[in-house]
Short mmCIF file of C-alpha atoms in Angstrom, two decimals:
data_model
loop_
_atom_site.label_atom_id
_atom_site.label_comp_id
_atom_site.label_asym_id
_atom_site.label_seq_id
_atom_site.Cartn_x
_atom_site.Cartn_y
_atom_site.Cartn_z
CA ASN A 1 24.95 73.55 -118.40
CA ARG A 2 23.53 74.89 -121.67
CA LEU A 3 26.15 77.64 -121.62
CA ARG A 4 29.01 75.16 -121.22
CA CYS A 5 27.61 72.94 -123.98
CA LEU A 6 27.46 75.93 -126.33
CA ILE A 7 31.03 76.94 -125.55
CA VAL A 8 32.36 73.39 -126.03
CA VAL A 9 30.59 73.08 -129.39
CA ALA A 10 31.95 76.45 -130.51
CA GLY A 11 35.38 75.53 -129.16
CA LYS A 12 35.45 72.36 -131.25
CA ALA A 13 34.56 74.42 -134.31
CA ASP A 14 37.35 76.81 -133.36
CA GLY A 15 39.91 73.98 -133.25
CA LEU A 16 39.96 73.11 -129.55
CA ASP A 17 42.27 70.16 -129.01
CA GLU A 18 40.20 66.95 -129.03
CA LYS A 19 41.82 65.57 -125.88
CA LEU A 20 41.14 68.82 -123.99
CA LEU A 21 37.59 68.91 -125.35
CA GLN A 22 36.90 65.40 -124.05
CA THR A 23 38.45 66.28 -120.68
CA ILE A 24 36.09 69.25 -120.37
CA VAL A 25 33.11 67.11 -121.39
CA ARG A 26 33.98 64.56 -118.69
CA GLN A 27 34.85 67.16 -116.03
CA TYR A 28 31.48 68.89 -116.33
CA GLY A 29 29.39 65.83 -117.25
CA LEU A 30 28.26 67.40 -120.51
CA LYS A 31 27.83 64.34 -122.74
CA PRO A 32 24.19 63.65 -121.79
CA LEU A 33 23.43 67.39 -121.92
CA PHE A 34 24.29 67.98 -125.58
CA SER A 35 21.37 68.47 -127.93
CA PRO A 36 21.06 65.85 -130.69
CA TRP A 37 22.67 68.21 -133.22
CA GLU A 38 25.51 69.05 -130.82
CA GLU A 39 26.12 65.38 -130.07
CA ARG A 40 26.39 64.60 -133.80
CA PHE A 41 28.76 67.53 -134.21
CA ILE A 42 30.97 66.57 -131.26
CA TYR A 43 31.09 62.83 -131.89
CA GLY A 44 30.21 62.40 -135.58
CA GLU A 45 32.64 62.05 -138.41
CA ASP A 46 30.82 63.65 -141.32
CA GLN A 47 30.62 67.31 -140.30
CA THR A 48 30.47 69.81 -143.12
CA PHE A 49 31.96 73.26 -143.46
CA LYS A 50 28.44 74.58 -142.78
CA ASP A 51 28.30 72.55 -139.53
CA TYR A 52 31.57 74.10 -138.38
CA ALA A 53 30.40 77.60 -139.27
CA GLU A 54 27.10 77.04 -137.45
CA ALA A 55 28.86 75.57 -134.42
CA ARG A 56 31.26 78.48 -134.12
CA LEU A 57 28.29 80.83 -133.90
CA ARG A 58 27.28 79.18 -130.63
CA TYR A 59 29.65 81.64 -128.94
CA GLU A 60 27.01 84.26 -129.71
CA SER A 61 24.30 82.24 -127.96
CA ALA A 62 26.62 81.71 -125.02
CA TRP A 63 27.29 85.46 -124.83
CA ALA A 64 23.54 86.12 -124.53
CA LEU A 65 23.27 83.55 -121.74
CA LEU A 66 26.26 85.09 -119.93
CA TRP A 67 24.40 88.40 -120.02
CA ALA A 68 21.19 86.79 -118.70
CA LEU A 69 23.17 85.20 -115.86
CA GLY A 70 24.67 88.56 -114.91
CA PHE A 71 28.28 87.81 -115.89
CA ILE A 72 28.42 90.63 -118.43
CA ASP A 73 26.84 94.00 -117.85
CA ASP A 74 25.70 94.92 -121.32
CA LEU A 75 24.43 92.78 -124.15
CA SER A 76 25.49 95.30 -126.73
CA ARG A 77 23.79 95.82 -130.05
CA PRO A 78 24.46 92.77 -132.26
CA ASP A 79 26.75 94.65 -134.63
CA ARG A 80 29.90 92.87 -133.45
CA GLU A 81 30.79 89.38 -132.38
CA ALA A 82 31.07 88.18 -128.80
CA ASN A 83 34.31 88.70 -126.92
CA VAL A 84 35.41 85.05 -126.88
CA PRO A 85 38.62 85.52 -124.83
CA ALA A 86 36.62 87.36 -122.14
CA MET A 87 34.01 84.61 -122.21
CA ILE A 88 36.63 81.92 -121.70
CA ARG A 89 38.22 83.88 -118.84
CA LEU A 90 34.83 84.10 -117.13
CA ILE A 91 34.23 80.36 -117.06
CA ASN A 92 37.72 78.87 -117.21
CA GLY A 93 38.66 76.85 -114.16
CA GLN A 94 35.42 77.43 -112.28
CA SER A 95 33.57 74.42 -111.03
CA ALA A 96 29.98 74.12 -112.15
CA GLU A 97 28.92 74.73 -108.54
CA ASP A 98 30.98 77.92 -108.17
CA PHE A 99 29.74 79.18 -111.53
CA ARG A 100 26.12 78.64 -110.50
CA ALA A 101 26.76 80.30 -107.14
CA ASP A 102 28.20 83.39 -108.87
CA ALA A 103 25.33 83.64 -111.38
CA ARG A 104 22.68 86.27 -110.78
CA LEU A 105 19.81 85.69 -113.18
CA ARG A 106 18.44 88.97 -114.42
CA SER A 107 14.81 89.78 -113.78
CA MET A 108 12.25 88.26 -116.11
CA ALA A 109 11.24 91.78 -117.13
CA SER A 110 14.81 92.57 -118.19
CA ILE A 111 15.16 89.30 -120.10
CA LEU A 112 11.81 89.78 -121.83
CA ASP A 113 12.71 93.38 -122.77
CA ARG A 114 15.99 92.20 -124.31
CA THR A 115 14.24 89.33 -126.08
CA ASP A 116 11.78 91.80 -127.58
CA LEU A 117 14.60 94.07 -128.74
CA VAL A 118 16.48 91.19 -130.33
CA TYR A 119 13.25 90.04 -132.00
CA ARG A 120 12.93 93.52 -133.50
CA TYR A 121 16.56 93.45 -134.67
CA HIS A 122 15.92 90.07 -136.26
CA ALA A 123 12.75 91.29 -137.96
CA ALA A 124 14.66 94.28 -139.38
CA VAL A 125 17.42 92.00 -140.67
CA TYR A 126 14.90 89.59 -142.18
CA THR A 127 12.89 92.39 -143.83
CA ALA A 128 16.00 93.98 -145.31
CA ALA A 129 17.25 90.65 -146.66
CA THR A 130 13.83 89.79 -148.09
CA ASN A 131 13.61 93.15 -149.84
CA GLY A 132 17.18 93.08 -151.12
CA GLU A 133 18.11 96.07 -148.97
CA PRO A 134 21.26 96.62 -146.91
CA ILE A 135 21.17 95.22 -143.41
CA PRO A 136 20.35 98.17 -141.11
CA ALA A 137 22.65 99.73 -138.53
CA GLY A 138 25.55 97.36 -139.16
CA LEU A 139 23.69 94.46 -137.55
CA LEU A 140 25.30 91.06 -138.06
CA PRO A 141 22.54 88.63 -139.09
CA SER A 142 24.19 85.55 -137.61
CA VAL A 143 24.80 87.29 -134.27
CA VAL A 144 21.20 88.52 -134.20
CA HIS A 145 19.90 85.03 -134.94
CA GLU A 146 22.00 83.31 -132.28
CA ARG A 147 21.03 85.80 -129.60
CA HIS A 148 17.39 85.47 -130.60
CA GLN A 149 17.58 81.69 -130.35
CA ALA A 150 19.32 81.79 -126.96
CA LEU A 151 16.87 84.26 -125.46
CA ASN A 152 13.86 82.41 -126.87
CA TRP A 153 15.23 79.20 -125.35
CA LEU A 154 15.74 80.95 -122.04
CA ILE A 155 12.16 82.22 -121.85
CA ARG A 156 10.92 78.80 -123.03
CA TYR A 157 9.29 80.32 -126.12
CA GLN A 158 6.96 77.66 -127.53
CA ASP A 159 8.49 75.33 -124.90
CA LYS A 160 11.04 73.84 -127.33
CA ASN A 161 14.34 72.04 -126.76
CA TRP A 162 17.52 73.75 -127.94
CA ASP A 163 17.64 72.31 -131.46
CA ASP A 164 13.98 73.14 -132.04
CA VAL A 165 13.85 76.69 -130.69
CA SER A 166 12.14 78.92 -133.20
CA THR A 167 12.71 82.53 -134.04
CA ASP A 168 9.56 84.12 -135.43
CA THR A 169 11.27 85.74 -138.38
CA GLU A 170 12.19 82.27 -139.69
CA LEU A 171 8.59 81.07 -139.73
CA ALA A 172 7.87 83.02 -142.91
CA GLN A 173 10.86 81.55 -144.75
#
């Protein structure tokens, strides 16, 4: 459900037709599942350019969840954006039940290892930005952040709801 919410929010930011968006929301029963921020973005009227930019990045969170659910083999280094067309092909037309049946949650050890790696990427990005240095290894800060948030949510880091999930590197800001 979280994955579908993320994709719908990103889709709206990407210009998804409003009628189609509402059909998807109804079809999958997503309205009560949106976070407060997502609900304001989907149904509000005063979204900013920043809101749209932030919402579009939810594809990156969704990509991390697709990896955790076993739908993609490799959560590559966050130096490029998620493959949105592939993501849409993976979920398009599948019922929620079929999607859940096809999901194979990775082991907790694998998820924790990847969370630790993404934390380290995020720390490197944060340190470079703080020191006025180039971002290392071509990492994309927004992709790193979104993956970090998604994985922290998945492992229930600090037991927070989606809008309140923390990434440690932000605590010092």
